[in-house]
mmCIF file of C-alpha atoms in Angstrom:
data_model
loop_
_atom_site.group_PDB
_atom_site.id
_atom_site.type_symbol
_atom_site.label_atom_id
_atom_site.label_comp_id
_atom_site.label_asym_id
_atom_site.label_seq_id
_atom_site.Cartn_x
_atom_site.Cartn_y
_atom_site.Cartn_z
ATOM 1 C CA MET A 113 153.326 114.311 69.644
ATOM 2 C CA ARG A 114 154.337 115.669 66.250
ATOM 3 C CA GLU A 115 150.926 113.947 64.846
ATOM 4 C CA ILE A 116 148.824 115.426 67.172
ATOM 5 C CA LEU A 117 150.239 118.808 66.407
ATOM 6 C CA ILE A 118 149.776 118.472 62.585
ATOM 7 C CA PHE A 119 146.085 117.214 63.219
ATOM 8 C CA ALA A 120 145.506 120.414 65.547
ATOM 9 C CA LEU A 121 147.109 122.918 63.060
ATOM 10 C CA THR A 122 144.931 121.015 60.051
ATOM 11 C CA ILE A 123 141.730 121.564 61.842
ATOM 12 C CA MET A 124 142.491 125.136 62.719
ATOM 13 C CA VAL A 125 143.107 125.858 59.171
ATOM 14 C CA ASN A 126 139.859 124.282 57.951
ATOM 15 C CA TYR A 127 138.166 125.967 60.817
ATOM 16 C CA THR A 128 139.720 129.457 59.612
ATOM 17 C CA PHE A 129 138.750 128.929 55.758
ATOM 18 C CA ALA A 130 135.396 127.781 56.685
ATOM 19 C CA GLN A 131 134.531 130.810 58.766
ATOM 20 C CA THR A 132 135.996 133.479 55.965
ATOM 21 C CA ASN A 133 133.918 131.643 53.146
ATOM 22 C CA LEU A 134 130.497 132.312 55.069
ATOM 23 C CA ASP A 135 130.714 135.985 54.577
ATOM 24 C CA LYS A 136 131.015 135.586 50.494
ATOM 25 C CA ARG A 137 127.262 136.617 50.105
ATOM 26 C CA PRO A 138 126.418 138.812 46.579
ATOM 27 C CA VAL A 139 125.542 142.315 46.761
ATOM 28 C CA GLU A 140 121.913 142.774 46.584
ATOM 29 C CA ARG A 141 121.565 145.041 43.613
ATOM 30 C CA LYS A 142 117.848 145.819 43.124
ATOM 31 C CA GLY A 143 115.549 149.058 42.881
ATOM 32 C CA PHE A 144 116.569 152.704 43.413
ATOM 33 C CA VAL A 145 120.639 153.174 42.898
ATOM 34 C CA ILE A 146 122.364 156.436 44.104
ATOM 35 C CA GLY A 147 126.168 156.804 44.237
ATOM 36 C CA ILE A 148 128.619 159.655 44.747
ATOM 37 C CA GLY A 149 132.302 159.838 43.780
ATOM 38 C CA LEU A 150 135.309 161.957 44.807
ATOM 39 C CA GLY A 151 138.365 161.759 42.976
ATOM 40 C CA ALA A 152 141.077 163.407 40.851
ATOM 41 C CA GLY A 153 143.211 163.362 37.396
ATOM 42 C CA ALA A 154 144.018 165.187 34.561
ATOM 43 C CA LEU A 155 141.798 167.480 32.501
ATOM 44 C CA SER A 156 142.759 168.801 29.248
ATOM 45 C CA LEU A 157 140.730 171.623 27.761
ATOM 46 C CA ARG A 158 141.016 173.156 24.313
ATOM 47 C CA THR A 159 139.753 176.772 23.861
ATOM 48 C CA ASN A 160 139.306 177.824 20.253
ATOM 49 C CA ASP A 161 142.981 177.187 19.711
ATOM 50 C CA THR A 162 144.647 177.098 22.876
ATOM 51 C CA THR A 163 145.291 173.890 24.656
ATOM 52 C CA GLU A 164 145.860 173.562 28.699
ATOM 53 C CA ILE A 165 146.185 170.244 30.472
ATOM 54 C CA ALA A 166 145.980 170.546 34.342
ATOM 55 C CA PHE A 167 145.462 168.468 37.597
ATOM 56 C CA SER A 168 141.849 168.382 38.276
ATOM 57 C CA THR A 169 139.422 167.044 41.123
ATOM 58 C CA THR A 170 136.067 165.824 40.536
ATOM 59 C CA LEU A 171 133.169 166.342 43.269
ATOM 60 C CA PRO A 172 130.770 165.168 43.854
ATOM 61 C CA ASN A 173 130.613 162.885 40.871
ATOM 62 C CA ILE A 174 126.820 161.932 40.947
ATOM 63 C CA LYS A 175 124.939 159.037 39.609
ATOM 64 C CA VAL A 176 121.055 158.023 40.157
ATOM 65 C CA GLY A 177 119.191 155.408 38.648
ATOM 66 C CA TYR A 178 117.429 152.083 38.753
ATOM 67 C CA MET A 179 118.481 148.353 38.603
ATOM 68 C CA LEU A 180 116.765 146.861 35.443
ATOM 69 C CA ASN A 181 117.962 143.488 36.680
ATOM 70 C CA HIS A 182 120.759 142.287 39.076
ATOM 71 C CA ARG A 183 123.547 143.186 36.540
ATOM 72 C CA LEU A 184 122.052 146.094 34.720
ATOM 73 C CA ALA A 185 121.423 149.691 35.800
ATOM 74 C CA LEU A 186 120.062 152.665 33.837
ATOM 75 C CA LEU A 187 121.371 155.855 35.585
ATOM 76 C CA ALA A 188 121.529 159.635 35.203
ATOM 77 C CA LEU A 189 125.198 160.450 35.755
ATOM 78 C CA LEU A 190 126.686 163.923 36.484
ATOM 79 C CA PRO A 191 130.430 163.390 35.660
ATOM 80 C CA GLY A 192 133.025 166.057 35.359
ATOM 81 C CA ALA A 193 136.282 167.903 36.510
ATOM 82 C CA ASN A 194 136.831 171.624 37.960
ATOM 83 C CA TYR A 195 139.346 173.755 36.840
ATOM 84 C CA GLU A 196 140.432 177.395 37.076
ATOM 85 C CA TYR A 197 139.880 179.879 34.103
ATOM 86 C CA ASN A 198 141.172 183.454 34.348
ATOM 87 C CA GLY A 199 141.821 183.308 38.104
ATOM 88 C CA LYS A 200 138.210 181.675 38.865
ATOM 89 C CA ASP A 201 136.981 178.243 39.584
ATOM 90 C CA ARG A 202 134.844 176.452 36.879
ATOM 91 C CA GLY A 203 133.404 173.072 36.101
ATOM 92 C CA PHE A 204 133.397 171.300 33.094
ATOM 93 C CA GLU A 205 130.678 168.794 33.539
ATOM 94 C CA GLY A 206 127.912 166.723 31.937
ATOM 95 C CA VAL A 207 124.503 165.372 32.069
ATOM 96 C CA ILE A 208 124.380 161.981 30.945
ATOM 97 C CA THR A 209 122.241 159.042 30.443
ATOM 98 C CA ALA A 210 124.120 155.897 30.886
ATOM 99 C CA GLY A 211 124.147 152.212 31.320
ATOM 100 C CA GLN A 212 126.229 150.114 33.918
ATOM 101 C CA TYR A 213 126.494 146.646 33.415
ATOM 102 C CA TRP A 214 128.415 144.198 36.149
ATOM 103 C CA LEU A 215 130.758 141.624 33.864
ATOM 104 C CA LYS A 216 131.619 139.848 36.920
ATOM 105 C CA GLU A 217 130.267 140.116 40.633
ATOM 106 C CA ASN A 218 132.235 142.996 41.718
ATOM 107 C CA TRP A 219 133.611 144.407 38.188
ATOM 108 C CA TRP A 220 131.491 147.003 36.171
ATOM 109 C CA VAL A 221 131.452 148.766 33.313
ATOM 110 C CA LEU A 222 129.815 151.816 32.104
ATOM 111 C CA GLY A 223 129.065 154.086 29.080
ATOM 112 C CA GLY A 224 126.756 157.030 28.304
ATOM 113 C CA ALA A 225 126.096 160.207 26.310
ATOM 114 C CA GLY A 226 124.573 163.490 26.879
ATOM 115 C CA LEU A 227 125.005 167.329 27.261
ATOM 116 C CA THR A 228 128.007 169.190 28.148
ATOM 117 C CA PHE A 229 127.883 171.923 30.922
ATOM 118 C CA ASP A 230 131.004 174.546 31.196
ATOM 119 C CA ALA A 231 130.027 176.725 34.263
ATOM 120 C CA PRO A 232 131.622 178.968 37.187
ATOM 121 C CA ALA A 233 131.639 176.947 40.510
ATOM 122 C CA PHE A 234 128.495 178.202 42.497
ATOM 123 C CA TYR A 235 130.245 180.080 45.159
ATOM 124 C CA THR A 236 131.979 182.193 42.507
ATOM 125 C CA VAL A 237 128.574 183.472 41.028
ATOM 126 C CA LYS A 238 128.150 187.043 41.982
ATOM 127 C CA ASP A 239 125.666 187.830 39.157
ATOM 128 C CA PRO A 240 123.949 184.898 36.992
ATOM 129 C CA LYS A 241 123.381 186.987 33.926
ATOM 130 C CA THR A 242 127.246 187.479 33.649
ATOM 131 C CA ALA A 243 128.508 184.434 34.968
ATOM 132 C CA GLY A 244 129.362 182.671 31.680
ATOM 133 C CA PHE A 245 127.349 179.461 31.598
ATOM 134 C CA TYR A 246 127.991 177.259 28.408
ATOM 135 C CA THR A 247 126.485 174.144 27.154
ATOM 136 C CA GLY A 248 127.302 171.925 24.115
ATOM 137 C CA PHE A 249 126.446 168.640 22.664
ATOM 138 C CA PRO A 250 127.838 165.973 22.490
ATOM 139 C CA ALA A 251 129.176 164.607 25.851
ATOM 140 C CA PHE A 252 130.258 161.024 26.613
ATOM 141 C CA THR A 253 131.725 159.018 29.290
ATOM 142 C CA PHE A 254 133.105 155.893 29.756
ATOM 143 C CA ALA A 255 134.192 153.883 32.893
ATOM 144 C CA THR A 256 135.082 150.747 34.631
ATOM 145 C CA GLY A 257 135.074 150.079 38.473
ATOM 146 C CA TYR A 258 135.811 147.323 40.863
ATOM 147 C CA GLU A 259 133.737 147.212 44.044
ATOM 148 C CA ILE A 260 136.271 146.341 46.590
ATOM 149 C CA TRP A 261 134.344 146.091 49.743
ATOM 150 C CA HIS A 262 130.345 145.666 50.072
ATOM 151 C CA LYS A 263 127.900 145.080 53.109
ATOM 152 C CA GLY A 264 124.240 144.837 52.588
ATOM 153 C CA ARG A 265 123.062 147.002 49.738
ATOM 154 C CA PHE A 266 126.185 149.464 50.174
ATOM 155 C CA ALA A 267 129.261 149.091 48.141
ATOM 156 C CA LEU A 268 132.797 150.913 48.086
ATOM 157 C CA ASP A 269 134.284 150.784 44.635
ATOM 158 C CA LEU A 270 137.712 152.269 42.738
ATOM 159 C CA GLN A 271 136.619 153.830 39.418
ATOM 160 C CA TYR A 272 138.512 154.846 36.308
ATOM 161 C CA ARG A 273 136.157 157.274 34.304
ATOM 162 C CA ILE A 274 137.194 159.166 31.121
ATOM 163 C CA PHE A 275 134.501 162.049 30.263
ATOM 164 C CA LEU A 276 134.800 163.839 26.699
ATOM 165 C CA GLY A 277 132.728 167.310 26.001
ATOM 166 C CA LYS A 278 132.382 170.338 23.893
ATOM 167 C CA SER A 279 130.626 173.397 24.913
ATOM 168 C CA ASN A 280 129.890 176.407 22.679
ATOM 169 C CA LEU A 281 131.286 179.737 23.708
ATOM 170 C CA PRO A 282 130.242 183.276 22.461
ATOM 171 C CA ASN A 283 131.325 184.443 19.120
ATOM 172 C CA ASN A 284 131.286 180.932 17.613
ATOM 173 C CA GLY A 285 133.859 179.770 20.230
ATOM 174 C CA GLN A 286 134.355 176.298 21.587
ATOM 175 C CA ARG A 287 135.564 174.558 24.511
ATOM 176 C CA GLU A 288 136.460 170.802 24.007
ATOM 177 C CA GLY A 289 137.564 168.788 27.119
ATOM 178 C CA VAL A 290 138.743 165.310 28.196
ATOM 179 C CA SER A 291 139.135 164.495 32.026
ATOM 180 C CA ASN A 292 140.503 161.339 33.105
ATOM 181 C CA MET A 293 139.992 160.644 36.373
ATOM 182 C CA CYS A 294 140.590 157.991 39.172
ATOM 183 C CA ILE A 295 137.545 158.075 41.542
ATOM 184 C CA VAL A 296 136.647 156.399 45.088
ATOM 185 C CA GLY A 297 132.723 155.697 44.703
ATOM 186 C CA PHE A 298 130.036 155.141 47.596
ATOM 187 C CA ASN A 299 127.190 153.232 46.143
ATOM 188 C CA TRP A 300 123.901 152.262 47.662
ATOM 189 C CA TYR A 301 121.577 149.695 45.693
#
């Protein structure tokens, strides 16, 4: 009786592992790419001689691009962080050209450069001429992520992203920022 039980358990375990291995299909990464990320982290802003560090959110963190091959994508990226300045919500963001490369099937790295945008949140703008919209150069971003779940051409990933930027303020002022964000990404390939 003992041998029959061991034989039955062995067959069931093999059958179970055989079923789970059938679902390990690689993600189909080709053509157009779009991704949206939501997250939070720390934002450090230095305005002229004053430095502030605060909790910040990032939404929507958007990327759009094209897969050049199954491991490399060329992207336009809109990273950033939301913050409060003088009692009003603002965004410290960028428009960045980036490359995203998959080192392993589910693990990727990203790097890019572009322009910094420091602007009021759209819902706070009453008069666009007095809104205080500032730009600057350079802006850099570096990120890494791991796709924790995928189905077909959709992937859900966890990301860490650092964004560095500098905007030019009136009267030769500058605002430099560094945001460190943990993001949940929703991506379609």
